[in-house]
Structures are given as structure tokens and as C-alpha cells.
CSV table of C-alpha atoms and ligand atoms in Angstrom, one decimal:
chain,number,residue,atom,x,y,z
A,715,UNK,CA,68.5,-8.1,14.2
A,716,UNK,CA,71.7,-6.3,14.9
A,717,UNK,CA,74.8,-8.1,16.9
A,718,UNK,CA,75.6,-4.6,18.6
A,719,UNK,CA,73.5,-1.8,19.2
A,720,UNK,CA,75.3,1.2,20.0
A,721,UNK,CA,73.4,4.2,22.3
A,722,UNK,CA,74.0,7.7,22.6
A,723,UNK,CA,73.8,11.3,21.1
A,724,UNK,CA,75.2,12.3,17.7
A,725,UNK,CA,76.1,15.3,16.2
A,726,UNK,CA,76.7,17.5,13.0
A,727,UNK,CA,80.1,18.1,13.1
A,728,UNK,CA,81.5,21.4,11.6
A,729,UNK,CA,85.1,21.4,10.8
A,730,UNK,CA,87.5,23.8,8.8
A,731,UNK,CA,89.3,22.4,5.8
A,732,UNK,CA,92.8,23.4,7.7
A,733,UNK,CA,94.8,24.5,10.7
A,734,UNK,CA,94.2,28.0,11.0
A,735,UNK,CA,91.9,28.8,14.3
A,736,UNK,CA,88.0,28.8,13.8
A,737,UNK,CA,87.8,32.5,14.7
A,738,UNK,CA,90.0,32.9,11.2
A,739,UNK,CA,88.2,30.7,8.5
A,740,UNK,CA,85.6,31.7,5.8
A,741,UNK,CA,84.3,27.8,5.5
A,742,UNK,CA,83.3,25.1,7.4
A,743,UNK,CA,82.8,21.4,6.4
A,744,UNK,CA,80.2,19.9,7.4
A,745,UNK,CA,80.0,16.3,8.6
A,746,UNK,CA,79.1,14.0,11.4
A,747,UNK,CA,80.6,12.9,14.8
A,748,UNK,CA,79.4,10.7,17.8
A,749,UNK,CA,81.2,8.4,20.4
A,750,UNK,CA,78.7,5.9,20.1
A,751,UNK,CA,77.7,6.1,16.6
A,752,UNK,CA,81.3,6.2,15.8
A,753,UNK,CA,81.1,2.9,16.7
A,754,UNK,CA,78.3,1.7,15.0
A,755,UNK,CA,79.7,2.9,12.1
A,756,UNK,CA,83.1,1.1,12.1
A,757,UNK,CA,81.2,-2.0,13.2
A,758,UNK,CA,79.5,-1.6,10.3
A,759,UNK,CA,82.5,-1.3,8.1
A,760,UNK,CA,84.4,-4.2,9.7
A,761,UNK,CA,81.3,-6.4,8.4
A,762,UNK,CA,78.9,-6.7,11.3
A,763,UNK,CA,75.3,-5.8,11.7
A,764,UNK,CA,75.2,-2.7,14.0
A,765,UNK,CA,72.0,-0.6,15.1
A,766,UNK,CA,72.3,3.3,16.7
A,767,UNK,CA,69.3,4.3,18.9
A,768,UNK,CA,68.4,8.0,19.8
A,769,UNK,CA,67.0,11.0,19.4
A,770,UNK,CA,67.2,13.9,17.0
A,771,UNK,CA,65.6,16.6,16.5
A,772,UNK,CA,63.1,17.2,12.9
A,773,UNK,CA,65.7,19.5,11.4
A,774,UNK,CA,68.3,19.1,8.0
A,775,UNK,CA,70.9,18.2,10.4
A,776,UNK,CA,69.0,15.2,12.0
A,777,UNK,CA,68.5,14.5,8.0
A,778,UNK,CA,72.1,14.7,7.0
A,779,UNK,CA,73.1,12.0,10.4
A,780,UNK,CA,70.4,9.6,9.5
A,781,UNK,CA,71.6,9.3,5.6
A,782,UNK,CA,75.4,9.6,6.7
A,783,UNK,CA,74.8,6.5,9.1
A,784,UNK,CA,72.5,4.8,6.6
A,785,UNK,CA,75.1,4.9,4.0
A,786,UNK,CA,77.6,3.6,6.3
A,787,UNK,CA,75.3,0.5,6.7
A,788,UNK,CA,74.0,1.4,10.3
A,789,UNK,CA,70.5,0.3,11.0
A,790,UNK,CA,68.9,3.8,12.4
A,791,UNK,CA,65.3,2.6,12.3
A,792,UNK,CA,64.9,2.7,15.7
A,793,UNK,CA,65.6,6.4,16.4
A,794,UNK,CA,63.3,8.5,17.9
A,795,UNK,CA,62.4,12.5,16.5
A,796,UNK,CA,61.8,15.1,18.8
A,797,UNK,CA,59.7,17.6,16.9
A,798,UNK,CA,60.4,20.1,20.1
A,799,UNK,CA,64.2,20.2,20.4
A,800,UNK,CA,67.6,20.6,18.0
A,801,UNK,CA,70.0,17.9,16.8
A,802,UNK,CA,73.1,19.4,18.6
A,803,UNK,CA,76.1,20.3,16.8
A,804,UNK,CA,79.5,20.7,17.5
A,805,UNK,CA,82.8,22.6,15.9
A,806,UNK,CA,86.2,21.7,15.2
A,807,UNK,CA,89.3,24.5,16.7
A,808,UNK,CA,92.4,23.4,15.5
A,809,UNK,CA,95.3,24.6,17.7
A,810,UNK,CA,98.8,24.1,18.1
A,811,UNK,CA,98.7,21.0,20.2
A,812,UNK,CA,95.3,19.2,19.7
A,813,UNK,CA,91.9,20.1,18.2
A,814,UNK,CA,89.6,21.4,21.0
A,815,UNK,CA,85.6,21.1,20.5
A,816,UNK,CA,83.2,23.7,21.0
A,817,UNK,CA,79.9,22.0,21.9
A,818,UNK,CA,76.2,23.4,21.5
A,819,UNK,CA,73.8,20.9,22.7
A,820,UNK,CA,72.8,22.1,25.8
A,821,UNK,CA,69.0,21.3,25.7
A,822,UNK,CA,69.4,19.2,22.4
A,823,UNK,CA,67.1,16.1,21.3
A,824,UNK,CA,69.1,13.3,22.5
A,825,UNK,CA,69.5,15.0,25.9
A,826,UNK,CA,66.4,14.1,26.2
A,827,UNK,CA,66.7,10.1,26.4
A,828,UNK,CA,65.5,8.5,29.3
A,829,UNK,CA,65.6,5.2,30.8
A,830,UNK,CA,62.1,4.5,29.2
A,831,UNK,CA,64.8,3.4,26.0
A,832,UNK,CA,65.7,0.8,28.0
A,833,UNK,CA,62.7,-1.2,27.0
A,834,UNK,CA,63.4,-1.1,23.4
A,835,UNK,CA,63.6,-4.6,22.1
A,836,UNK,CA,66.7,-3.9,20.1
A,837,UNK,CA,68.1,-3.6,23.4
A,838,UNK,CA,67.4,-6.9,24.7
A,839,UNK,CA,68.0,-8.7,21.4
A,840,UNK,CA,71.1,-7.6,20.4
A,841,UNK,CA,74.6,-9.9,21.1
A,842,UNK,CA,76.1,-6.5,22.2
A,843,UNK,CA,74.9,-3.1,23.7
A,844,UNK,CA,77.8,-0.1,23.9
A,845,UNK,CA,77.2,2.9,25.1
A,846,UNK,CA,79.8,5.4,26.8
A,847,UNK,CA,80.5,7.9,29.5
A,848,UNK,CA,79.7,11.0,27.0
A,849,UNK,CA,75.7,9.9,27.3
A,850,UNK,CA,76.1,10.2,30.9
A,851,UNK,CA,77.2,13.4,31.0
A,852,UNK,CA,74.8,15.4,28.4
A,853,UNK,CA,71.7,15.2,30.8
A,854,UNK,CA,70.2,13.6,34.2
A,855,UNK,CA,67.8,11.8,31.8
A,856,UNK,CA,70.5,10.2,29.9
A,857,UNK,CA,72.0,9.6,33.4
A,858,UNK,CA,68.9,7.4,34.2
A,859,UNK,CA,69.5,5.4,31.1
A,860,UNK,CA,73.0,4.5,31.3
A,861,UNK,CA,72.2,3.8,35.1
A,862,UNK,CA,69.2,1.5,34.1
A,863,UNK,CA,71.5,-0.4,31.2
A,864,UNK,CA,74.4,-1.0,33.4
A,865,UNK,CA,73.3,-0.9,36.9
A,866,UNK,CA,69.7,-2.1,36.6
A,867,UNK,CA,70.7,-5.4,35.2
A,868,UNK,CA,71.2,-6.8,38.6
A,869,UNK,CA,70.7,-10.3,38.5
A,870,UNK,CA,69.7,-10.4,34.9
A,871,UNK,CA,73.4,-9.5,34.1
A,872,UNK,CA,74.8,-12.5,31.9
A,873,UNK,CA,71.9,-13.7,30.7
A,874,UNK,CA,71.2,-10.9,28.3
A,875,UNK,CA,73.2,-8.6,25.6
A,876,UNK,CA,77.0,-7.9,26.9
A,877,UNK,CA,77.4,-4.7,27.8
A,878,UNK,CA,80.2,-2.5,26.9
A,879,UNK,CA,81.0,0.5,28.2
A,880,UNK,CA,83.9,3.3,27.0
A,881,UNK,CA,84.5,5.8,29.5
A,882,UNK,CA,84.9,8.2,27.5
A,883,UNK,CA,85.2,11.2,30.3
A,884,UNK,CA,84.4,14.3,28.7
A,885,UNK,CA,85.2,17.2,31.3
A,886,UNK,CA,83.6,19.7,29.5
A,887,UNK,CA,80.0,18.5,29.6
A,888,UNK,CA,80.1,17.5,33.4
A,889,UNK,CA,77.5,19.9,34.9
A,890,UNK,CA,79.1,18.6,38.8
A,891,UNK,CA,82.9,18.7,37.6
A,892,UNK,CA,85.8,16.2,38.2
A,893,UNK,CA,84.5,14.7,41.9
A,894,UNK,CA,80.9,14.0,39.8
A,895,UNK,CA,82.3,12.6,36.8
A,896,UNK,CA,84.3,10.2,38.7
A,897,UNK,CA,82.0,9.0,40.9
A,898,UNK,CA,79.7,8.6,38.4
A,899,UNK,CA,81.9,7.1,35.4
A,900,UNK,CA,83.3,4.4,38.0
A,901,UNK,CA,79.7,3.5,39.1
A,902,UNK,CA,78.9,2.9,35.9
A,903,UNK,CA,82.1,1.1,34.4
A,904,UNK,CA,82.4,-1.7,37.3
A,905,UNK,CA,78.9,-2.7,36.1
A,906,UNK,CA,79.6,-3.1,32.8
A,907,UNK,CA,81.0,-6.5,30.9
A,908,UNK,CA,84.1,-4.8,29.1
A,909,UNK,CA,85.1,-1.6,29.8
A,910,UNK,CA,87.3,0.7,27.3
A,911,UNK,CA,89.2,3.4,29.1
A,912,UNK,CA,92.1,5.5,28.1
A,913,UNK,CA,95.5,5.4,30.6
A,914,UNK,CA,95.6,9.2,31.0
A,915,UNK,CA,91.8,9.2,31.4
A,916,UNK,CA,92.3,7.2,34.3
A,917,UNK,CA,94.8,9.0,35.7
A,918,UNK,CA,93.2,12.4,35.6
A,919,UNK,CA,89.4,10.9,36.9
A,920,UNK,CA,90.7,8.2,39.6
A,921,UNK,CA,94.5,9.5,40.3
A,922,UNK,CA,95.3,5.5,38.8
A,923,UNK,CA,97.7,5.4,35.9
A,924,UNK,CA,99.4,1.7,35.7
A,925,UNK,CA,96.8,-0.4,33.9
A,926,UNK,CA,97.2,-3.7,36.6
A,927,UNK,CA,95.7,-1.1,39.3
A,928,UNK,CA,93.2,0.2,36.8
A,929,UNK,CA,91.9,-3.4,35.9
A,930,UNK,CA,91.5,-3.4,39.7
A,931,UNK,CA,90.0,-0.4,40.6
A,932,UNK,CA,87.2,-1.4,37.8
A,933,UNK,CA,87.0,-5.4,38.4
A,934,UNK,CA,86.6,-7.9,39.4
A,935,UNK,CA,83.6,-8.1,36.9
A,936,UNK,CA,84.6,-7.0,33.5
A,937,UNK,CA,87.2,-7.6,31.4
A,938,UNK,CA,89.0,-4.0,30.8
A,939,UNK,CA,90.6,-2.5,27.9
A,940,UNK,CA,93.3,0.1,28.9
A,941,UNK,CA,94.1,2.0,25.6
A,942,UNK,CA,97.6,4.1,25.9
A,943,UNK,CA,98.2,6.0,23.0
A,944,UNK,CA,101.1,5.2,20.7
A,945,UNK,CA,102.1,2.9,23.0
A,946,UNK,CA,99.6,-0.1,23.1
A,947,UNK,CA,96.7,-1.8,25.0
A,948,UNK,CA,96.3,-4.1,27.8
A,949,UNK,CA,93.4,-6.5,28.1
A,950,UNK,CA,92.7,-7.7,31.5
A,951,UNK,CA,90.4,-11.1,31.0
A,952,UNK,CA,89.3,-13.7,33.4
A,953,UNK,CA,92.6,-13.1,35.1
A,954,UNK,CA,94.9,-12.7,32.5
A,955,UNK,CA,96.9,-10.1,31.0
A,956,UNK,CA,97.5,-9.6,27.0
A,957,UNK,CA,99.5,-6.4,25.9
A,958,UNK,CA,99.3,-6.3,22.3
A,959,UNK,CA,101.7,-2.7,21.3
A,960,UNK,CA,100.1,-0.2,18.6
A,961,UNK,CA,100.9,0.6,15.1
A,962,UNK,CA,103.3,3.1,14.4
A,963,UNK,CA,100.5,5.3,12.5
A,964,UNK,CA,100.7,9.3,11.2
A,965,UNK,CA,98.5,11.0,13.1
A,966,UNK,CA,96.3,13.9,11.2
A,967,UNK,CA,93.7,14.1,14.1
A,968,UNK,CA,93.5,12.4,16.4
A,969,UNK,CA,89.2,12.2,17.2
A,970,UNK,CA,87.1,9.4,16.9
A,971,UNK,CA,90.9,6.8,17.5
A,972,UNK,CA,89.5,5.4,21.0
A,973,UNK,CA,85.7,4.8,18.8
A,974,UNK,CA,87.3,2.7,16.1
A,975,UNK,CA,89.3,1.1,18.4
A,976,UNK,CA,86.7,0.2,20.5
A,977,UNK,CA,84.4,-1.1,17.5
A,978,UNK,CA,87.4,-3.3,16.6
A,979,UNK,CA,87.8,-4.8,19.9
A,980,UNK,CA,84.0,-5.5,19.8
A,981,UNK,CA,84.5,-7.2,16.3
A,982,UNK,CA,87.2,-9.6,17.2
A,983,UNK,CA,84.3,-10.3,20.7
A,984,UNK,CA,81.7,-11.1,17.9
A,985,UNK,CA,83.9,-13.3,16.1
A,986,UNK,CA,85.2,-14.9,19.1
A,987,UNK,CA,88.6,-14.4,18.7
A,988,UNK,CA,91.2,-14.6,21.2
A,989,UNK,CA,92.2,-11.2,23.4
A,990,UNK,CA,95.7,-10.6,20.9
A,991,UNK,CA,93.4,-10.5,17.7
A,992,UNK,CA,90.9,-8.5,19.6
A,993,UNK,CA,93.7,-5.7,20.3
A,994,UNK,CA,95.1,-6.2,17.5
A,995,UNK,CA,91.4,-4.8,15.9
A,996,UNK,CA,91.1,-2.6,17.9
A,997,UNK,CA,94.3,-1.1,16.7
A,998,UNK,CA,93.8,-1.6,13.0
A,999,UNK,CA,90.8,-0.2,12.9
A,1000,UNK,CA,91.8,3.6,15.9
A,1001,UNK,CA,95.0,3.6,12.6
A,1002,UNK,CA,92.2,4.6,10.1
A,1003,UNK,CA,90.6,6.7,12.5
A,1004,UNK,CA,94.0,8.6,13.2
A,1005,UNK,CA,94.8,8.9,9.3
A,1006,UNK,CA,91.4,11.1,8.9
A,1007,UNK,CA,90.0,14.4,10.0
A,1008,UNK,CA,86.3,12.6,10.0
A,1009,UNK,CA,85.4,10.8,13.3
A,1010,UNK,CA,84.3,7.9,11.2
A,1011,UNK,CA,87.0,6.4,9.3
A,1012,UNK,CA,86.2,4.0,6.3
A,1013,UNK,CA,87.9,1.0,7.7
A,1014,UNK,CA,90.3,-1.3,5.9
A,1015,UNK,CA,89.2,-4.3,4.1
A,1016,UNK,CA,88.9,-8.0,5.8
A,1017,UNK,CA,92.0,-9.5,3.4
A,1018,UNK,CA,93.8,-6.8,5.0
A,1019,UNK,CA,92.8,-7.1,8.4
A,1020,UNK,CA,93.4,-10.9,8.1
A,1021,UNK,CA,97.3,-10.3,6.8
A,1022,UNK,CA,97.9,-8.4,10.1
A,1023,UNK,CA,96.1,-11.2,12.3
A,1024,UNK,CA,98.3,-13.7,11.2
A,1025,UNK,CA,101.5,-12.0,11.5
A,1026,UNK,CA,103.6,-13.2,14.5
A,1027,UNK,CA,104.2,-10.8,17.1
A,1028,UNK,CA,108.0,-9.7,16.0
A,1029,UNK,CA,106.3,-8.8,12.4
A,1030,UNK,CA,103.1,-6.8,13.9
A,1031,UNK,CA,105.8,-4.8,16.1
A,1032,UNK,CA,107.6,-4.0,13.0
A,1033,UNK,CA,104.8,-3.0,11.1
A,1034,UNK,CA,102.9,0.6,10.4
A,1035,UNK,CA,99.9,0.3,8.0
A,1036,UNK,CA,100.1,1.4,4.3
B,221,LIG,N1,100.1,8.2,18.2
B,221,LIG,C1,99.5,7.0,18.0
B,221,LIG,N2,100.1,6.1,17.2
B,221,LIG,C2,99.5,4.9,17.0
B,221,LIG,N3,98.3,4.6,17.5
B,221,LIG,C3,97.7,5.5,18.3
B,221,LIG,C4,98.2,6.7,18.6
B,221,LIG,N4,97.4,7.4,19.4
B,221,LIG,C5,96.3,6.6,19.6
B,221,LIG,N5,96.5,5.4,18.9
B,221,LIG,C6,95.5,4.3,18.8
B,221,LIG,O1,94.2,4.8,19.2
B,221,LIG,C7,93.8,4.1,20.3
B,221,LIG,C8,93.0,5.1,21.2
B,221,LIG,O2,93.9,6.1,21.6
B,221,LIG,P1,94.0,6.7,23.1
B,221,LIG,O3,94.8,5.7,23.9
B,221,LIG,O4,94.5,8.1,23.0
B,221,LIG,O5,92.5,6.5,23.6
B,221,LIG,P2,91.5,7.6,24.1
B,221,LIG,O6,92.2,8.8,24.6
B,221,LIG,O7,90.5,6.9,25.0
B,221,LIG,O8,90.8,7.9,22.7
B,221,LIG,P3,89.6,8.9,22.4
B,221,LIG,O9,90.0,10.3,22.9
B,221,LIG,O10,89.4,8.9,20.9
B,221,LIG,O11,88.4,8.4,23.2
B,221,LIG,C9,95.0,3.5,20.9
B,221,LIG,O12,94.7,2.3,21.7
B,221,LIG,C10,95.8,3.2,19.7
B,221,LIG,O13,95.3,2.0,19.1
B,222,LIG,O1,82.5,14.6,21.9
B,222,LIG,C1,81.5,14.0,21.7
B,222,LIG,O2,80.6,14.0,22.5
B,222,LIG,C2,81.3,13.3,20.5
B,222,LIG,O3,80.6,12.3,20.6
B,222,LIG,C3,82.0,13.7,19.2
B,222,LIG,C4,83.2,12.8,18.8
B,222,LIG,O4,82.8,12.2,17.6
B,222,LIG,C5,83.7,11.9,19.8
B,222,LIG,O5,84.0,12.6,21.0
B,222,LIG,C6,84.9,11.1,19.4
B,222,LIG,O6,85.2,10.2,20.4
């Protein structure tokens, strides 16, 4: 049985080797890439037993994310194949300021996920469930789900897996635009347990940028995670506030950062550690993420994850990782 199960579409990932623009290159890379089995994946790697539940399609591309996954230790028995519909698949545009992604599953497998999942028993078994705001987006189906996970709990809420939620706000796959997406993605994050959202994200969906009137706008019911950058993050649990700053790290892309981060976070939850060590993860673990082109980073080893959990706060300031 896994400790977190992680739901949500994933995708071949193609990517050229440098910085010139996709229009100019002979050769792509091929790899793999998705929020929530981003996740799974650094779980994984940090030690912990983590599932991914979805849908592919029967194609080389479903083949290629289901021995990827496997061979980062993710347990992807309980995916689903969709002899009718493609794995989707996205590519990599570097630019002069960030990467942007070019997107092509419209109508893909995964979009096809329904809140019927929600009756897997992985689901209900599992210490933690994590799904994001990207799952929402893809299709009304996948709508129903995340609805049905978060919001459908009702009264059972507590009594079964916690549920975490990143928001994740991806404004390029919102078929009803900004007004939908923030509805939507604030619905869905004030019924979660902990919520991971980024500072700017916040600002640009709810107009809210200070993370005390974040954790507000989302609460009182979850603890929330607001992630800014190179600066730090701020936990807001049971009524108190940790700020725990971040790594001074070289970033070579930044994609995937906010995924490890999260997984780390969820780590420290499963180990029941206190919020600074859950940060702290979270950190460690977006620092591999931002060393790396791939969206899933290998992470770094326990014995070094332990070295930074003990430092005092003075020496973790001062610190950027090797
Ligand atoms: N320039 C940086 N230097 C050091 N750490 C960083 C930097 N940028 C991001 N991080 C780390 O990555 C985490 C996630 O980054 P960010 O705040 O940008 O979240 P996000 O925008 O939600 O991420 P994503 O777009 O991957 O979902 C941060 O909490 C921090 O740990
Ligand atoms: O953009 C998406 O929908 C993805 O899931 C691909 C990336 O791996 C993900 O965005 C990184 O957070």
C-alpha cells in the first residue's frame, strides 16, 4: 500500500538539448513531465512508498511514462489504458526569460478521468492523496474528480487520506479564462487539508499577494504552503506561522521546482516532523529540481538531507547546496 497517491495527467515531454528556440533545432529529447507524477516521483526518491493513478493512452509514449515512473520506484499498477485516445505530449521553448510550453493534449487519455476514480481503493487507503489545479483544468471530467476528492468528502473529511492540493494555476489550459480558474481553483483549495500555492500565483488568480491574507482567503481549514521563489516559504498551521527562507540555488530551469517542493513538504508530513523541517524539504528537494532541465530531479540522499535538518537556522541561511 502506498503512503501517498498522487492523481493526474502525465506527459511525454520533448525538450531541446539547448537555448536556441524550438522553431530553430534539429533534435529533441525526449522525456517525461507531470505535476502530479512529479510528485510521486520525488516521493519516491526521498524514500517513501508513492502510487500515480491515471490514464494513458496504448501508444510507445504511454510505454516510455510507465517504465520512467517504474524505474523511479512509483507504483503505476493502478493506471488505466485508453485503447481510444493519445498520451498527450508537450514541448519545451526556451526563451530569453523563461521556458514556455506548448501543450497537445486536447482530447488526450487522461482527460478522460472521471470521478468514477474516486472509488479506487488506493484512494481510500493511502496516508496521503495529492492532486493539483492542472487536473482541473484539462477537462470537465477531470473537473468532476478533483470536485468529488476535495469537495465530496463532506463529513467524511478527517477520517480518511489527507488531502493535498497544489494549485498549480495553469492559464493556458483554462477553457473559461482567469474569472473560471479562480473560482474554480479556490473552491477546490479551501477544501483541501494542505494547500501548496505559489505567492505570484495568488496574486495573479485572487488579486492577494502577502501570504497572512492568502492563508486567510484559503482557511480556516487547511494548513497552507505559500512558496515565493528565491525568497522562502511560509507555513500557516493550526494558527501559527513558520517562514523557513530558501536555498541560494543556480537555477538551469526552473519546471517541476514547486513539484519537488511539494513532495518534500509531504515527506517531512509522513515522517511527522515539525513545519521548519517540512519547509526545509520542501526546499531541499525544488534545489534539485532547479539544478535540472528534467521535471523530475533525482533527489539528494537522506545523510544529506539529515545534515541540513539539523543545522540551526543562522547555518541553513548561509548555506546553498553542493
Ligand atoms: N531562484 C530560486 N532560488 C532558490 N530556490 C528557488 C528559486 N526559485 C524557486 N525556488 C524553490 O522552488 C520552490 C517553488 O518555486 P516557486 O515559488 O516559483 O513556486 P511555483 O511557482 O508554484 O512553482 P511551479 O511553477 O514549479 O509550480 C520555492 O519554494 C523554492 O524552494
Ligand atoms: O504543465 C503541466 O501540465 C505539467 O504537468 C508538466 C510539468 O511537468 C509541470 O507543469 C511542472 O509543474
Amino acid at each position: 500500500m502506498a503512503d501517498l497517491v498522487c492523481v493526474g495527467e502525465t506527459m511525454v515531454v520533448l525538450s531541446p538539448p539547448d537555448a536556441r528556440p524550438l522553431a530553430e533545432q534539429p533534435v529533441l529529447t525526449m522525456a517525461i513531465g507531470g505535476a502530479e507524477s512529479n510528485v510521486a516521483c520525488a516521493l519516491a526518491g526521498l524514500g517513501h512508498r508513492a502510487a500515480w493513478l491515471s490514464r494513458l493512452g496504448d501508444d510507445p509514449f504511454a510505454r516510455r511514462i510507465l517504465a520512467e515512473l517504474t524505474a523511479r520506484g512509483v507504483d503505476v499498477s493502478a493506471v488505466e489504458t485508453d485503447p481510444d485516445r493519445p498520451t498527450g505530449v508537450y514541448f519545451k521553448d526556451p526563451g530569453p526569460d523563461h521556458t514556455r510550453t506548448h501543450y497537445y493534449r486536447a482530447g488526450s487519455a487522461a482527460t478522460r478521468m472521471g470521478p468514477e476514480l474516486a472509488r479506487r481503493p488506493a484512494l481510500r487507503e493511502a496516508r496521503i492523496v495529492h492532486v493539483s489545479g492542472v487536473a482541473a483544468a484539462i477537462s470537465d471530467s477531470c473537473a468532476r474528480l478533483l470536485e468529488t476528492l476535495l469537495l465530496g468528502r463532506g463529513d467524511s473529511a478527517g477520517r480518511g487520506p489527507v488531502v493535498s492540493f497544489d494549485v498549480n494555476h495553469r492559464p493556458a489550459l483554462w477553457r473559461g479564462g482567469k474569472a473560471d480558474a479562480a473560482r474554480s481553483l479556490l473552491a477546490l483549495a479551501r477544501a483541501a487539508d494542505i494547500v501548496f500555492v505559489g505567492r505570484d500565483e495568488a496574486e495573479e488568480l485572487w488579486g492577494t499577494a502577502r501570504p497572512a491574507d492568502i492563508a486567510a482567503l484559503l482557511g480556516p481549514a487547511p494548513v497552507v504552503i505559500v512558496k515565493d521563489a528565491e525568497h522562502g516559504a511560509t507555513s500557516f498551521a493550526d494558527g501559527v506561522r513558520t517562514f523557513v527562507p530558501s536555498l541560494p540555488t543556480k537555477v538551469v530551469e526552473p519546471v517541476g521546482a514547486g513539484d519537488a517542493f511539494a513532495a518534500g513538504y509531504l515527506a517531512g508530513v509522513l515522517e511527522n516532523r515539525n513545519e521548519r523541517s517540512r519547509l526545509r524539504l520542501g526546499h531541499l528537494a525544488a534545489a534539485a529540481a532547479l539544478r535540472t532541465r528534467d521535471d523530475v530531479p533525482v533527489m539528494p540522499p537522506r545523510t544529506e538531507t539529515d545534515r541540513y535538518l539539523a543545522l540551526d537556522n543562522d547555518a541553513w541561511a548561509a548555506m546553498a547546496p553542493q
